[in-house]
PDB file of C-alpha atoms in Angstrom:
ATOM      1  CA  MET A 763       4.956 -16.890  -7.337  1.00  0.00           C
ATOM      2  CA  SER A 764       3.928 -13.453  -6.140  1.00  0.00           C
ATOM      3  CA  ASP A 765       2.565 -12.845  -2.627  1.00  0.00           C
ATOM      4  CA  ARG A 766      -0.948 -12.316  -4.032  1.00  0.00           C
ATOM      5  CA  ALA A 767      -0.809 -15.508  -6.108  1.00  0.00           C
ATOM      6  CA  ILE A 768       0.248 -17.553  -3.070  1.00  0.00           C
ATOM      7  CA  ALA A 769      -2.346 -15.783  -0.902  1.00  0.00           C
ATOM      8  CA  TRP A 770      -5.113 -16.636  -3.377  1.00  0.00           C
ATOM      9  CA  ALA A 771      -4.062 -20.296  -3.509  1.00  0.00           C
ATOM     10  CA  ALA A 772      -3.573 -20.641   0.257  1.00  0.00           C
ATOM     11  CA  GLY A 773      -6.562 -18.607   1.420  1.00  0.00           C
ATOM     12  CA  LEU A 774      -4.429 -16.052   3.262  1.00  0.00           C
ATOM     13  CA  GLY A 775      -3.878 -12.317   3.029  1.00  0.00           C
ATOM     14  CA  ALA A 776      -1.103 -11.061   0.780  1.00  0.00           C
ATOM     15  CA  LYS A 777       0.523  -9.244   3.714  1.00  0.00           C
ATOM     16  CA  ALA A 778       0.538 -12.469   5.752  1.00  0.00           C
ATOM     17  CA  VAL A 779       2.328 -14.238   2.887  1.00  0.00           C
ATOM     18  CA  ALA A 780       4.826 -11.368   2.659  1.00  0.00           C
ATOM     19  CA  ALA A 781       5.506 -11.671   6.403  1.00  0.00           C
ATOM     20  CA  ILE A 782       6.109 -15.409   6.080  1.00  0.00           C
ATOM     21  CA  ARG A 783       8.397 -14.838   3.094  1.00  0.00           C
ATOM     22  CA  ARG A 784      10.481 -12.355   5.104  1.00  0.00           C
ATOM     23  CA  ARG A 785      10.863 -14.844   7.960  1.00  0.00           C
ATOM     24  CA  VAL A 786      12.236 -17.557   5.662  1.00  0.00           C
ATOM     25  CA  ALA A 787      14.101 -15.232   3.281  1.00  0.00           C
ATOM     26  CA  ASP A 788      17.490 -16.703   4.214  1.00  0.00           C
ATOM     27  CA  THR A 789      16.429 -20.154   3.030  1.00  0.00           C
ATOM     28  CA  LEU A 790      14.934 -19.024  -0.296  1.00  0.00           C
ATOM     29  CA  PRO A 791      16.763 -18.426  -3.578  1.00  0.00           C
ATOM     30  CA  GLN A 792      17.077 -14.740  -4.490  1.00  0.00           C
ATOM     31  CA  LEU A 793      15.082 -14.203  -7.679  1.00  0.00           C
ATOM     32  CA  SER A 794      14.630 -11.071  -9.779  1.00  0.00           C
ATOM     33  CA  ALA A 795      11.014 -11.733 -10.831  1.00  0.00           C
ATOM     34  CA  ARG A 796       7.806 -13.444  -9.712  1.00  0.00           C
ATOM     35  CA  ILE A 797       4.767 -14.890 -11.440  1.00  0.00           C
ATOM     36  CA  GLY A 798       1.459 -13.191 -10.650  1.00  0.00           C
ATOM     37  CA  ARG A 799      -2.095 -14.571 -10.463  1.00  0.00           C
ATOM     38  CA  ASP A 800      -2.554 -13.740 -14.150  1.00  0.00           C
ATOM     39  CA  GLY A 801       0.416 -15.932 -15.099  1.00  0.00           C
ATOM     40  CA  LYS A 802       2.571 -12.968 -16.109  1.00  0.00           C
ATOM     41  CA  THR A 803       6.147 -12.658 -14.916  1.00  0.00           C
ATOM     42  CA  ARG A 804       7.010  -9.308 -13.356  1.00  0.00           C
ATOM     43  CA  PRO A 805      10.352  -8.046 -12.000  1.00  0.00           C
ATOM     44  CA  LEU A 806      10.671  -7.449  -8.272  1.00  0.00           C
ATOM     45  CA  SER A 807      12.289  -4.101  -8.985  1.00  0.00           C
ATOM     46  CA  SER A 808      10.972  -1.851 -11.738  1.00  0.00           C
ATOM     47  CA  VAL A 809      14.147   0.263 -11.868  1.00  0.00           C
ATOM     48  CA  ASP A 810      15.709  -1.594 -14.801  1.00  0.00           C
ATOM     49  CA  GLY A 811      12.360  -1.758 -16.579  1.00  0.00           C
ATOM     50  CA  ARG A 812      11.760   1.969 -16.126  1.00  0.00           C
ATOM     51  CA  LEU A 813      15.216   2.808 -17.465  1.00  0.00           C
ATOM     52  CA  ARG A 814      14.693   0.520 -20.447  1.00  0.00           C
ATOM     53  CA  ALA A 815      11.263   2.051 -21.062  1.00  0.00           C
ATOM     54  CA  ALA A 816      12.796   5.540 -21.040  1.00  0.00           C
ATOM     55  CA  GLU A 817      15.300   4.440 -23.680  1.00  0.00           C
ATOM     56  CA  LEU A 818      12.567   2.910 -25.842  1.00  0.00           C
ATOM     57  CA  ILE A 819      10.361   6.009 -25.568  1.00  0.00           C
ATOM     58  CA  ALA A 820      13.294   8.166 -26.676  1.00  0.00           C
ATOM     59  CA  GLU A 821      14.116   5.845 -29.565  1.00  0.00           C
ATOM     60  CA  ARG A 822      10.519   5.130 -30.616  1.00  0.00           C
ATOM     61  CA  PRO A 823       8.221   7.926 -29.416  1.00  0.00           C
ATOM     62  CA  GLU A 824       5.406   6.608 -31.620  1.00  0.00           C
ATOM     63  CA  ALA A 825       5.376   3.180 -29.913  1.00  0.00           C
ATOM     64  CA  SER A 826       2.277   2.271 -27.889  1.00  0.00           C
ATOM     65  CA  LEU A 827       2.309   1.783 -24.144  1.00  0.00           C
ATOM     66  CA  ARG A 828       1.729  -1.951 -24.503  1.00  0.00           C
ATOM     67  CA  GLU A 829       4.558  -2.337 -27.002  1.00  0.00           C
ATOM     68  CA  VAL A 830       7.035  -0.515 -24.762  1.00  0.00           C
ATOM     69  CA  ALA A 831       5.744  -2.468 -21.761  1.00  0.00           C
ATOM     70  CA  ARG A 832       6.303  -5.766 -23.548  1.00  0.00           C
ATOM     71  CA  LEU A 833       9.858  -4.860 -24.560  1.00  0.00           C
ATOM     72  CA  ALA A 834      10.771  -3.379 -21.169  1.00  0.00           C
ATOM     73  CA  GLY A 835       9.131  -6.129 -19.105  1.00  0.00           C
ATOM     74  CA  ILE A 836       6.907  -3.789 -17.079  1.00  0.00           C
ATOM     75  CA  SER A 837       3.202  -2.937 -17.038  1.00  0.00           C
ATOM     76  CA  PRO A 838       1.611  -0.392 -19.429  1.00  0.00           C
ATOM     77  CA  ALA A 839       0.626   1.674 -16.385  1.00  0.00           C
ATOM     78  CA  THR A 840       4.284   1.913 -15.367  1.00  0.00           C
ATOM     79  CA  VAL A 841       5.255   2.897 -18.901  1.00  0.00           C
ATOM     80  CA  SER A 842       2.585   5.608 -18.803  1.00  0.00           C
ATOM     81  CA  ASP A 843       4.066   6.918 -15.559  1.00  0.00           C
ATOM     82  CA  VAL A 844       7.573   6.908 -17.069  1.00  0.00           C
ATOM     83  CA  ARG A 845       6.339   8.845 -20.111  1.00  0.00           C
ATOM     84  CA  LYS A 846       4.585  11.449 -17.940  1.00  0.00           C
ATOM     85  CA  ARG A 847       7.704  11.867 -15.790  1.00  0.00           C
ATOM     86  CA  LEU A 848       9.877  12.351 -18.859  1.00  0.00           C
ATOM     87  CA  GLU A 849       7.439  14.911 -20.301  1.00  0.00           C
ATOM     88  CA  SER A 850       7.617  16.786 -16.976  1.00  0.00           C
ATOM     89  CA  GLY A 851      11.419  16.767 -17.026  1.00  0.00           C
ATOM     90  CA  LEU A 852      11.714  14.218 -14.227  1.00  0.00           C
ATOM     91  CA  ALA A 853      13.852  11.105 -14.000  1.00  0.00           C
ATOM     92  CA  PRO A 854      12.110   7.874 -15.086  1.00  0.00           C
ATOM     93  CA  VAL A 855      12.866   6.231 -11.744  1.00  0.00           C
ATOM     94  CA  VAL A 856      10.999   7.419  -8.666  1.00  0.00           C
ATOM     95  CA  GLU A 857      13.498   8.469  -6.016  1.00  0.00           C
ATOM     96  CA  PRO A 858      12.835   6.888  -2.594  1.00  0.00           C
ATOM     97  CA  ALA A 859      11.741   9.286   0.110  1.00  0.00           C
ATOM     98  CA  ARG A 860      14.540  10.240   2.479  1.00  0.00           C
ATOM     99  CA  ALA A 861      14.089  10.192   6.210  1.00  0.00           C
ATOM    100  CA  PRO A 862      14.363  13.656   7.771  1.00  0.00           C
ATOM    101  CA  GLU A 863      17.766  14.409   9.221  1.00  0.00           C
ATOM    102  CA  VAL A 864      17.949  14.756  12.999  1.00  0.00           C
ATOM    103  CA  PRO A 865      20.082  17.679  14.199  1.00  0.00           C
ATOM    104  CA  ALA A 866      23.161  16.543  16.063  1.00  0.00           C
ATOM    105  CA  ASP A 867      22.469  18.911  18.945  1.00  0.00           C
ATOM    106  CA  LEU A 868      18.894  17.640  19.471  1.00  0.00           C
ATOM    107  CA  PRO A 869      18.405  16.854  23.182  1.00  0.00           C
ATOM    108  CA  ALA A 870      17.645  13.326  24.291  1.00  0.00           C
ATOM    109  CA  ALA A 871      13.987  12.316  24.348  1.00  0.00           C
ATOM    110  CA  ALA A 872      14.079  11.517  28.044  1.00  0.00           C
ATOM    111  CA  ASP A 873      16.395  13.285  30.473  1.00  0.00           C
ATOM    112  CA  ALA A 874      17.258  11.934  33.887  1.00  0.00           C
ATOM    113  CA  GLY A 875      14.682  14.199  35.497  1.00  0.00           C
ATOM    114  CA  ASP A 876      11.889  13.517  33.010  1.00  0.00           C
ATOM    115  CA  ARG A 877      11.463   9.819  32.329  1.00  0.00           C
ATOM    116  CA  ARG A 878       7.929   9.690  31.036  1.00  0.00           C
ATOM    117  CA  VAL A 879       6.891   6.536  29.243  1.00  0.00           C
ATOM    118  CA  GLU A 880       4.943   7.069  26.037  1.00  0.00           C
ATOM    119  CA  PRO A 881       1.887   4.795  25.865  1.00  0.00           C
ATOM    120  CA  LYS A 882       2.341   2.033  23.342  1.00  0.00           C
ATOM    121  CA  ARG A 883       0.298   2.533  20.186  1.00  0.00           C
ATOM    122  CA  ASN A 884      -1.769  -0.276  18.747  1.00  0.00           C
ATOM    123  CA  GLN A 885      -0.159  -1.978  15.785  1.00  0.00           C
ATOM    124  CA  LEU A 886      -2.022  -3.648  12.923  1.00  0.00           C
ATOM    125  CA  PRO A 887      -1.466  -7.425  12.823  1.00  0.00           C
ATOM    126  CA  ALA A 888       0.556  -8.904   9.990  1.00  0.00           C
ATOM    127  CA  ASP A 889      -2.684 -10.200   8.445  1.00  0.00           C
ATOM    128  CA  PRO A 890      -5.361  -7.477   8.085  1.00  0.00           C
ATOM    129  CA  VAL A 891      -7.896 -10.182   7.213  1.00  0.00           C
ATOM    130  CA  ALA A 892      -7.636 -11.563  10.756  1.00  0.00           C
ATOM    131  CA  ALA A 893      -8.207  -8.077  12.184  1.00  0.00           C
ATOM    132  CA  LEU A 894     -11.270  -7.638   9.974  1.00  0.00           C
ATOM    133  CA  GLU A 895     -12.681 -11.037  10.971  1.00  0.00           C
ATOM    134  CA  LYS A 896     -12.277 -10.082  14.640  1.00  0.00           C
ATOM    135  CA  LEU A 897     -14.277  -6.903  14.024  1.00  0.00           C
ATOM    136  CA  LEU A 898     -16.952  -8.845  12.143  1.00  0.00           C
ATOM    137  CA  ARG A 899     -17.477 -11.010  15.239  1.00  0.00           C
ATOM    138  CA  ASP A 900     -17.763  -8.038  17.587  1.00  0.00           C
ATOM    139  CA  PRO A 901     -21.428  -7.674  18.691  1.00  0.00           C
ATOM    140  CA  SER A 902     -20.969  -3.995  19.576  1.00  0.00           C
ATOM    141  CA  LEU A 903     -20.468  -3.360  15.846  1.00  0.00           C
ATOM    142  CA  ARG A 904     -22.821  -5.977  14.407  1.00  0.00           C
ATOM    143  CA  HIS A 905     -25.847  -4.875  16.445  1.00  0.00           C
ATOM    144  CA  LYS A 906     -25.714  -1.186  15.426  1.00  0.00           C
ATOM    145  CA  GLU A 907     -26.601   0.283  12.049  1.00  0.00           C
ATOM    146  CA  GLY A 908     -23.534   2.519  12.121  1.00  0.00           C
ATOM    147  CA  GLY A 909     -21.342  -0.422  13.081  1.00  0.00           C
ATOM    148  CA  ARG A 910     -22.719  -2.573  10.260  1.00  0.00           C
ATOM    149  CA  HIS A 911     -22.095   0.259   7.812  1.00  0.00           C
ATOM    150  CA  LEU A 912     -18.488   0.549   9.020  1.00  0.00           C
ATOM    151  CA  LEU A 913     -17.980  -3.207   8.627  1.00  0.00           C
ATOM    152  CA  ARG A 914     -19.303  -3.087   5.064  1.00  0.00           C
ATOM    153  CA  LEU A 915     -16.877  -0.275   4.235  1.00  0.00           C
ATOM    154  CA  LEU A 916     -13.956  -2.177   5.763  1.00  0.00           C
ATOM    155  CA  GLN A 917     -14.895  -5.309   3.808  1.00  0.00           C
ATOM    156  CA  GLN A 918     -14.885  -3.284   0.605  1.00  0.00           C
ATOM    157  CA  GLN A 919     -11.490  -1.825   1.468  1.00  0.00           C
ATOM    158  CA  ASN A 920     -10.161  -5.322   2.150  1.00  0.00           C
ATOM    159  CA  ALA A 921     -11.365  -6.432  -1.290  1.00  0.00           C
ATOM    160  CA  VAL A 922      -9.600  -3.451  -2.850  1.00  0.00           C
ATOM    161  CA  ALA A 923      -6.378  -4.194  -0.955  1.00  0.00           C
ATOM    162  CA  ALA A 924      -6.466  -7.816  -2.120  1.00  0.00           C
ATOM    163  CA  ARG A 925      -6.413  -6.625  -5.743  1.00  0.00           C
ATOM    164  CA  ALA A 926      -4.196  -3.581  -5.288  1.00  0.00           C
ATOM    165  CA  GLY A 927      -1.178  -2.974  -7.463  1.00  0.00           C
ATOM    166  CA  GLU A 928      -0.779  -4.175 -11.012  1.00  0.00           C
ATOM    167  CA  ASP A 929      -4.257  -5.781 -11.287  1.00  0.00           C
ATOM    168  CA  LEU A 930      -6.092  -2.527 -10.583  1.00  0.00           C
ATOM    169  CA  MET A 931      -3.583  -0.363 -12.446  1.00  0.00           C
ATOM    170  CA  GLU A 932      -4.033  -2.356 -15.636  1.00  0.00           C
ATOM    171  CA  ALA A 933      -7.822  -2.198 -15.276  1.00  0.00           C
ATOM    172  CA  VAL A 934      -7.825   1.620 -15.554  1.00  0.00           C
ATOM    173  CA  PRO A 935      -8.113   2.850 -19.180  1.00  0.00           C
ATOM    174  CA  SER A 936      -5.799   5.719 -20.039  1.00  0.00           C
ATOM    175  CA  HIS A 937      -8.702   8.120 -20.641  1.00  0.00           C
ATOM    176  CA  CYS A 938     -10.056   7.411 -17.119  1.00  0.00           C
ATOM    177  CA  GLY A 939      -6.737   7.757 -15.315  1.00  0.00           C
ATOM    178  CA  SER A 940      -7.247  11.323 -14.093  1.00  0.00           C
ATOM    179  CA  LEU A 941     -10.746  10.644 -12.756  1.00  0.00           C
ATOM    180  CA  VAL A 942      -9.684   7.466 -10.929  1.00  0.00           C
ATOM    181  CA  LEU A 943      -6.645   9.320  -9.563  1.00  0.00           C
ATOM    182  CA  ASP A 944      -8.822  12.120  -8.179  1.00  0.00           C
ATOM    183  CA  LEU A 945     -11.267   9.662  -6.606  1.00  0.00           C
ATOM    184  CA  ALA A 946      -8.463   7.545  -5.129  1.00  0.00           C
ATOM    185  CA  ARG A 947      -6.912  10.628  -3.544  1.00  0.00           C
ATOM    186  CA  TYR A 948     -10.288  11.813  -2.252  1.00  0.00           C
ATOM    187  CA  TYR A 949     -11.087   8.456  -0.622  1.00  0.00           C
ATOM    188  CA  ALA A 950      -7.530   8.157   0.707  1.00  0.00           C
ATOM    189  CA  ASP A 951      -7.820  11.600   2.317  1.00  0.00           C
ATOM    190  CA  THR A 952     -11.160  10.612   3.862  1.00  0.00           C
ATOM    191  CA  TRP A 953      -9.681   7.487   5.460  1.00  0.00           C
ATOM    192  CA  THR A 954      -6.585   9.423   6.511  1.00  0.00           C
ATOM    193  CA  ASP A 955      -8.728  11.988   8.315  1.00  0.00           C
ATOM    194  CA  LEU A 956     -10.605   9.192  10.084  1.00  0.00           C
ATOM    195  CA  ALA A 957      -7.309   7.527  11.017  1.00  0.00           C
ATOM    196  CA  LYS A 958      -5.990  10.792  12.512  1.00  0.00           C
ATOM    197  CA  GLN A 959      -9.134  11.253  14.605  1.00  0.00           C
ATOM    198  CA  LEU A 960      -9.010   7.654  15.834  1.00  0.00           C
ATOM    199  CA  ASP A 961      -5.288   7.957  16.516  1.00  0.00           C
ATOM    200  CA  GLU A 962      -5.883  10.984  18.733  1.00  0.00           C
ATOM    201  CA  ARG A 963      -8.718   9.227  20.560  1.00  0.00           C
ATOM    202  CA  VAL A 964      -6.609   6.101  21.141  1.00  0.00           C
ATOM    203  CA  ARG A 965      -3.730   8.250  22.425  1.00  0.00           C
ATOM    204  CA  GLN A 966      -6.030  10.008  24.888  1.00  0.00           C
ATOM    205  CA  GLU A 967      -7.522   6.728  26.083  1.00  0.00           C
ATOM    206  CA  ASN A 968      -4.045   5.242  26.518  1.00  0.00           C
ATOM    207  CA  ARG A 969      -2.912   8.280  28.491  1.00  0.00           C
ATOM    208  CA  ARG A 970      -5.926   8.025  30.781  1.00  0.00           C
ATOM    209  CA  GLY A 971      -5.296   4.317  31.287  1.00  0.00           C
ATOM    210  CA  PHE A 972      -1.592   4.903  31.865  1.00  0.00           C
ATOM    211  CA  GLY A 973      -2.278   7.735  34.304  1.00  0.00           C
ATOM    212  CA  GLY A 974      -4.694   5.593  36.301  1.00  0.00           C
TER     213      GLY A 974
END
């Protein structure tokens, strides 16, 4: 079963299930596919499916997205992405982002004469649902209109995260893809800007606390 399917059955967050799965990975059989909440079997890696879809698109350019998806064992949304990448002259498989190379002559972060300790940044718990529930119980948020508005937004985001991935991708009709893409990017940028501002504020507060 997929992380989301187990999370739905167990009443947990999908990320909490993923964390548990990683901890017991050595004791579990290594499978190439999982069954989702909708009962469909999906591969853990879409590389083979994307390559197969590229072959099918080349052989049968008139085939529908759903037909190629069924034969390749991937979602129609993934097939659509493969087709767009091929039309743009790109490879059907998305290359993983490479970490930036560190110059060999880069000086050490802390020399003997400058041993400053960077304040530890807050890390999100393995289960975002638990973090959200903690915020929902905080009276400093619940008793202010702005705080209640923030909590409602976070609850909506949690609902989106619970259905993220294939479920939402398949719900988007092809003729609405561009509009949903633009809105998703706009909302993502809005949250990213907020995260940057909060990150800077937390850093400053940590520095003040560390300096005191």
